């Protein structure tokens, strides 16, 4: 068999496409012809080595382990991101508490008007739960006041109130709206108790004359409403008529003259 024929058939021979008789002739020629052997070696040298079945199994296991590891990493990162988002969201997002007559009230009490050494007006609530209260102590000047009271775990509750004097047929009425909020986190994980844990009073209820020398000289009618809206401060931008109309959506908690 001529070298040119052998070299033409080498590709088929390497791929196993020649007949047994032709393959035998090519092999016999390769044993005798150095030039054809060189061509054969060159052609077969570029062929990738077929991995063994064992190596294939090892590679498959490595691929599967890597996929499982990446899946676990992605699952953990996703869970961590969800946990961080949940914590941040629930600790910053506030919800308005609906009115609860067992927890929310307006209480009236006496308060003593005191003047310190600097001539400043001070107040001392005359209630048994006031630190330093002495029921036997005599006070020269006392006033009847009202305060917002809340029963529960007050540090987890945020209060907001807003007040304005409204002219009703020539009579000045102090209309006060207030509401309580809690973060979603506290609502889920912190249970409200039953003891009184918060109360407040100030200029929202009494106006600019609060803690002034002439406070109480002109008693005023006051109406205090619970208005369960989150952005309570926005109603301060309303006209007097619109502001007063908000009571239609509120609960009247207390009214009186003080």
Tab-separated table of C-alpha atoms in Angstrom:
chain	number	residue	atom	x	y	z
A	1	UNK	CA	0.000	0.000	0.000
A	2	UNK	CA	1.420	3.366	-1.075
A	3	UNK	CA	2.164	6.099	1.508
A	4	UNK	CA	-0.254	8.521	-0.154
A	5	UNK	CA	-3.080	6.005	0.142
A	6	UNK	CA	-2.228	5.204	3.752
A	7	UNK	CA	-2.139	8.850	4.740
A	8	UNK	CA	-5.502	9.435	3.026
A	9	UNK	CA	-6.990	6.557	5.010
A	10	UNK	CA	-5.408	7.443	8.365
A	11	UNK	CA	-8.271	9.723	9.362
A	12	UNK	CA	-10.814	6.947	8.756
A	13	UNK	CA	-8.510	4.441	10.448
A	14	UNK	CA	-8.183	6.611	13.561
A	15	UNK	CA	-11.955	7.057	13.687
A	16	UNK	CA	-12.463	3.273	13.277
A	17	UNK	CA	-14.235	3.592	9.945
A	18	UNK	CA	-12.017	1.223	7.895
A	19	UNK	CA	-12.696	-2.448	7.269
A	20	UNK	CA	-10.691	-5.018	9.263
A	21	UNK	CA	-8.720	-5.961	6.140
A	22	UNK	CA	-7.830	-2.335	5.351
A	23	UNK	CA	-6.978	-1.641	8.996
A	24	UNK	CA	-4.622	-4.630	8.999
A	25	UNK	CA	-2.870	-3.390	5.863
A	26	UNK	CA	-2.501	0.126	7.335
A	27	UNK	CA	-1.033	-1.261	10.565
A	28	UNK	CA	1.433	-3.395	8.617
A	29	UNK	CA	2.481	-0.378	6.570
A	30	UNK	CA	2.885	1.792	9.695
A	31	UNK	CA	5.253	-0.801	11.126
A	32	UNK	CA	7.455	-0.493	8.044
A	33	UNK	CA	7.146	3.222	7.092
A	34	UNK	CA	8.655	5.817	9.415
A	35	UNK	CA	7.122	8.736	7.478
A	36	UNK	CA	3.581	7.412	7.825
A	37	UNK	CA	4.160	6.622	11.500
A	38	UNK	CA	5.187	10.254	12.037
A	39	UNK	CA	2.005	11.436	10.326
A	40	UNK	CA	-0.062	9.008	12.414
A	41	UNK	CA	1.519	10.181	15.688
A	42	UNK	CA	0.930	13.802	14.748
A	43	UNK	CA	-2.719	13.143	13.945
A	44	UNK	CA	-3.358	11.214	17.146
A	45	UNK	CA	-1.364	13.530	19.413
A	46	UNK	CA	-4.063	16.261	19.217
A	47	UNK	CA	-6.834	13.916	20.239
A	48	UNK	CA	-8.010	14.435	23.843
A	49	UNK	CA	-7.437	11.576	26.156
A	50	UNK	CA	-10.660	9.839	26.969
A	51	UNK	CA	-11.238	10.055	30.738
A	52	UNK	CA	-11.806	6.846	32.565
A	53	UNK	CA	-15.273	6.038	33.957
A	54	UNK	CA	-13.886	6.565	37.470
A	55	UNK	CA	-12.635	10.042	36.565
A	56	UNK	CA	-16.044	10.841	35.058
A	57	UNK	CA	-17.756	9.836	38.306
A	58	UNK	CA	-15.361	11.974	40.361
A	59	UNK	CA	-15.937	15.012	38.145
A	60	UNK	CA	-19.693	14.544	38.343
A	61	UNK	CA	-19.564	14.394	42.153
A	62	UNK	CA	-17.433	17.529	42.282
A	63	UNK	CA	-19.918	19.379	40.081
A	64	UNK	CA	-22.863	18.241	42.214
A	65	UNK	CA	-21.120	19.219	45.473
A	66	UNK	CA	-20.326	22.656	44.083
A	67	UNK	CA	-23.917	23.153	42.971
A	68	UNK	CA	-25.230	22.103	46.395
A	69	UNK	CA	-22.734	24.378	48.136
A	70	UNK	CA	-23.716	27.349	45.977
A	71	UNK	CA	-27.401	26.620	46.538
A	72	UNK	CA	-26.857	26.561	50.321
A	73	UNK	CA	-24.872	29.804	50.181
A	74	UNK	CA	-27.574	31.514	48.119
A	75	UNK	CA	-30.280	30.194	50.470
A	76	UNK	CA	-28.425	31.495	53.521
A	77	UNK	CA	-27.800	34.896	51.930
A	78	UNK	CA	-31.453	35.138	50.912
A	79	UNK	CA	-32.608	34.192	54.416
A	80	UNK	CA	-30.186	36.705	55.961
A	81	UNK	CA	-31.350	39.501	53.653
A	82	UNK	CA	-34.986	38.699	54.449
A	83	UNK	CA	-34.260	38.713	58.197
A	84	UNK	CA	-32.449	42.056	57.995
A	85	UNK	CA	-35.253	43.576	55.910
A	86	UNK	CA	-37.940	42.211	58.266
A	87	UNK	CA	-36.173	43.588	61.351
A	88	UNK	CA	-35.524	47.006	59.817
A	89	UNK	CA	-39.053	47.292	58.446
A	90	UNK	CA	-40.889	46.192	61.592
A	91	UNK	CA	-38.765	48.437	63.843
A	92	UNK	CA	-39.383	51.549	61.749
A	93	UNK	CA	-42.918	51.055	60.480
A	94	UNK	CA	-45.525	52.376	62.907
A	95	UNK	CA	-49.172	51.441	63.156
A	96	UNK	CA	-51.881	53.542	64.792
A	97	UNK	CA	-53.590	51.965	67.789
A	98	UNK	CA	-57.376	51.912	67.602
A	99	UNK	CA	-59.172	53.590	70.465
A	100	UNK	CA	-59.395	51.374	73.540
A	101	UNK	CA	-61.476	52.761	76.400
A	102	UNK	CA	-59.796	50.366	78.852
A	103	UNK	CA	-56.322	51.711	78.051
A	104	UNK	CA	-56.919	55.262	76.881
A	105	UNK	CA	-58.600	57.938	78.942
A	106	UNK	CA	-58.476	61.573	80.012
A	107	UNK	CA	-58.145	62.049	83.765
A	108	UNK	CA	-58.861	65.187	85.755
A	109	UNK	CA	-56.724	66.040	88.782
A	110	UNK	CA	-55.624	68.901	90.951
A	111	UNK	CA	-52.268	70.541	90.432
A	112	UNK	CA	-50.428	73.016	92.620
A	113	UNK	CA	-48.968	76.151	91.094
A	114	UNK	CA	-45.523	76.776	92.554
A	115	UNK	CA	-42.953	79.501	91.958
A	116	UNK	CA	-39.295	78.568	92.349
A	117	UNK	CA	-36.463	80.784	93.559
A	118	UNK	CA	-35.883	82.041	90.009
A	119	UNK	CA	-39.490	83.218	89.749
A	120	UNK	CA	-40.454	80.473	87.280
A	121	UNK	CA	-43.837	78.797	87.338
A	122	UNK	CA	-43.774	75.114	88.260
A	123	UNK	CA	-46.491	72.518	88.566
A	124	UNK	CA	-46.949	69.666	90.966
A	125	UNK	CA	-49.652	67.136	90.242
A	126	UNK	CA	-51.608	66.352	93.396
A	127	UNK	CA	-52.212	62.663	92.784
A	128	UNK	CA	-51.215	59.712	94.954
A	129	UNK	CA	-48.896	58.364	92.228
A	130	UNK	CA	-46.890	61.607	92.030
A	131	UNK	CA	-43.395	61.214	93.534
A	132	UNK	CA	-43.168	63.222	96.766
A	133	UNK	CA	-46.909	63.791	96.987
A	134	UNK	CA	-48.086	64.646	100.485
A	135	UNK	CA	-51.844	64.811	100.962
A	136	UNK	CA	-51.387	66.659	104.282
A	137	UNK	CA	-49.363	69.454	102.703
A	138	UNK	CA	-51.176	72.762	102.296
A	139	UNK	CA	-51.048	74.500	98.924
A	140	UNK	CA	-51.926	78.151	98.391
A	141	UNK	CA	-52.956	77.846	94.768
A	142	UNK	CA	-54.368	74.801	93.016
A	143	UNK	CA	-55.978	74.237	89.643
A	144	UNK	CA	-58.057	71.474	88.122
A	145	UNK	CA	-56.302	70.016	85.091
A	146	UNK	CA	-56.805	67.203	82.606
A	147	UNK	CA	-54.196	64.815	81.256
A	148	UNK	CA	-54.012	62.069	78.652
A	149	UNK	CA	-53.539	58.691	80.305
A	150	UNK	CA	-52.489	55.374	78.844
A	151	UNK	CA	-52.355	51.974	80.490
A	152	UNK	CA	-49.822	49.509	79.130
A	153	UNK	CA	-46.143	49.381	78.273
A	154	UNK	CA	-45.667	53.054	77.456
A	155	UNK	CA	-42.019	52.997	76.212
A	156	UNK	CA	-43.223	50.982	73.250
A	157	UNK	CA	-46.010	53.469	72.542
A	158	UNK	CA	-45.559	56.854	70.882
A	159	UNK	CA	-48.016	59.632	71.620
A	160	UNK	CA	-48.841	62.702	69.567
A	161	UNK	CA	-51.350	65.441	70.285
A	162	UNK	CA	-52.312	68.710	68.686
A	163	UNK	CA	-54.642	71.454	69.907
A	164	UNK	CA	-56.221	74.632	68.571
A	165	UNK	CA	-58.663	77.275	69.793
A	166	UNK	CA	-61.805	77.250	67.658
A	167	UNK	CA	-64.374	80.047	67.601
A	168	UNK	CA	-67.874	78.646	67.884
A	169	UNK	CA	-70.463	81.411	67.831
A	170	UNK	CA	-68.197	83.714	69.771
A	171	UNK	CA	-67.052	81.083	72.286
A	172	UNK	CA	-63.442	79.918	72.265
A	173	UNK	CA	-63.272	76.126	72.471
A	174	UNK	CA	-59.975	74.279	72.741
A	175	UNK	CA	-60.221	71.258	70.398
A	176	UNK	CA	-57.520	68.665	71.006
A	177	UNK	CA	-56.793	65.589	68.901
A	178	UNK	CA	-54.383	62.855	69.932
A	179	UNK	CA	-53.354	59.334	68.969
A	180	UNK	CA	-50.948	56.553	69.939
A	181	UNK	CA	-48.728	54.469	67.645
A	182	UNK	CA	-46.524	51.429	68.088
A	183	UNK	CA	-43.891	49.981	65.830
A	184	UNK	CA	-44.849	46.780	64.088
A	185	UNK	CA	-41.978	45.073	65.948
A	186	UNK	CA	-43.401	46.035	69.356
A	187	UNK	CA	-46.890	45.038	68.268
A	188	UNK	CA	-45.637	41.552	67.414
A	189	UNK	CA	-43.166	40.895	70.229
A	190	UNK	CA	-44.071	43.164	73.180
A	191	UNK	CA	-47.308	42.588	75.027
A	192	UNK	CA	-49.112	45.547	76.543
A	193	UNK	CA	-49.681	45.358	80.279
A	194	UNK	CA	-52.506	46.776	82.368
A	195	UNK	CA	-50.840	49.227	84.771
A	196	UNK	CA	-50.803	52.965	84.113
A	197	UNK	CA	-47.483	53.644	82.463
A	198	UNK	CA	-47.858	56.986	80.775
A	199	UNK	CA	-49.653	60.304	80.957
A	200	UNK	CA	-49.095	63.760	79.554
A	201	UNK	CA	-50.445	67.275	79.609
A	202	UNK	CA	-49.176	70.558	78.251
A	203	UNK	CA	-49.621	73.318	75.709
A	204	UNK	CA	-51.545	71.115	73.234
A	205	UNK	CA	-54.352	70.895	75.783
A	206	UNK	CA	-54.010	74.293	77.496
A	207	UNK	CA	-52.543	76.594	74.858
A	208	UNK	CA	-49.751	79.129	75.151
A	209	UNK	CA	-50.802	80.262	78.617
A	210	UNK	CA	-49.822	76.897	80.085
A	211	UNK	CA	-47.421	77.315	83.004
A	212	UNK	CA	-47.794	81.073	82.915
A	213	UNK	CA	-48.720	83.327	85.825
A	214	UNK	CA	-52.262	84.004	84.520
A	215	UNK	CA	-53.060	80.376	83.682
A	216	UNK	CA	-56.433	79.326	85.022
A	217	UNK	CA	-57.759	82.855	85.396
A	218	UNK	CA	-60.113	82.342	82.467
A	219	UNK	CA	-61.487	78.758	82.397
A	220	UNK	CA	-62.031	77.438	78.894
A	221	UNK	CA	-64.153	74.681	77.440
A	222	UNK	CA	-62.039	71.844	76.097
A	223	UNK	CA	-62.891	68.880	73.898
A	224	UNK	CA	-60.389	66.052	73.635
A	225	UNK	CA	-60.752	63.538	70.802
A	226	UNK	CA	-58.897	60.378	69.863
A	227	UNK	CA	-58.203	60.579	66.123
A	228	UNK	CA	-56.569	57.376	64.791
A	229	UNK	CA	-54.542	58.833	61.922
A	230	UNK	CA	-50.814	58.305	61.482
A	231	UNK	CA	-49.910	61.778	60.162
A	232	UNK	CA	-51.734	63.733	62.832
A	233	UNK	CA	-49.514	66.792	62.333
A	234	UNK	CA	-50.966	67.310	58.847
A	235	UNK	CA	-54.328	68.451	60.194
A	236	UNK	CA	-52.596	71.503	61.661
A	237	UNK	CA	-52.433	72.828	58.082
A	238	UNK	CA	-56.228	72.808	57.769
A	239	UNK	CA	-58.493	75.791	58.191
A	240	UNK	CA	-60.340	76.153	61.507
A	241	UNK	CA	-63.529	74.826	59.924
A	242	UNK	CA	-61.752	71.816	58.416
A	243	UNK	CA	-59.828	71.227	61.632
A	244	UNK	CA	-63.007	71.264	63.719
A	245	UNK	CA	-64.699	68.899	61.250
A	246	UNK	CA	-62.130	66.167	61.995
A	247	UNK	CA	-64.148	65.279	65.103
A	248	UNK	CA	-66.562	63.416	62.821
A	249	UNK	CA	-63.863	60.768	62.366
A	250	UNK	CA	-62.729	60.820	65.999
A	251	UNK	CA	-63.867	59.531	69.395
A	252	UNK	CA	-64.787	62.130	71.997
A	253	UNK	CA	-62.850	61.047	75.071
A	254	UNK	CA	-63.510	64.015	77.358
A	255	UNK	CA	-65.075	67.485	77.386
A	256	UNK	CA	-65.407	70.064	80.100
A	257	UNK	CA	-64.387	73.482	81.356
A	258	UNK	CA	-61.008	73.870	83.048
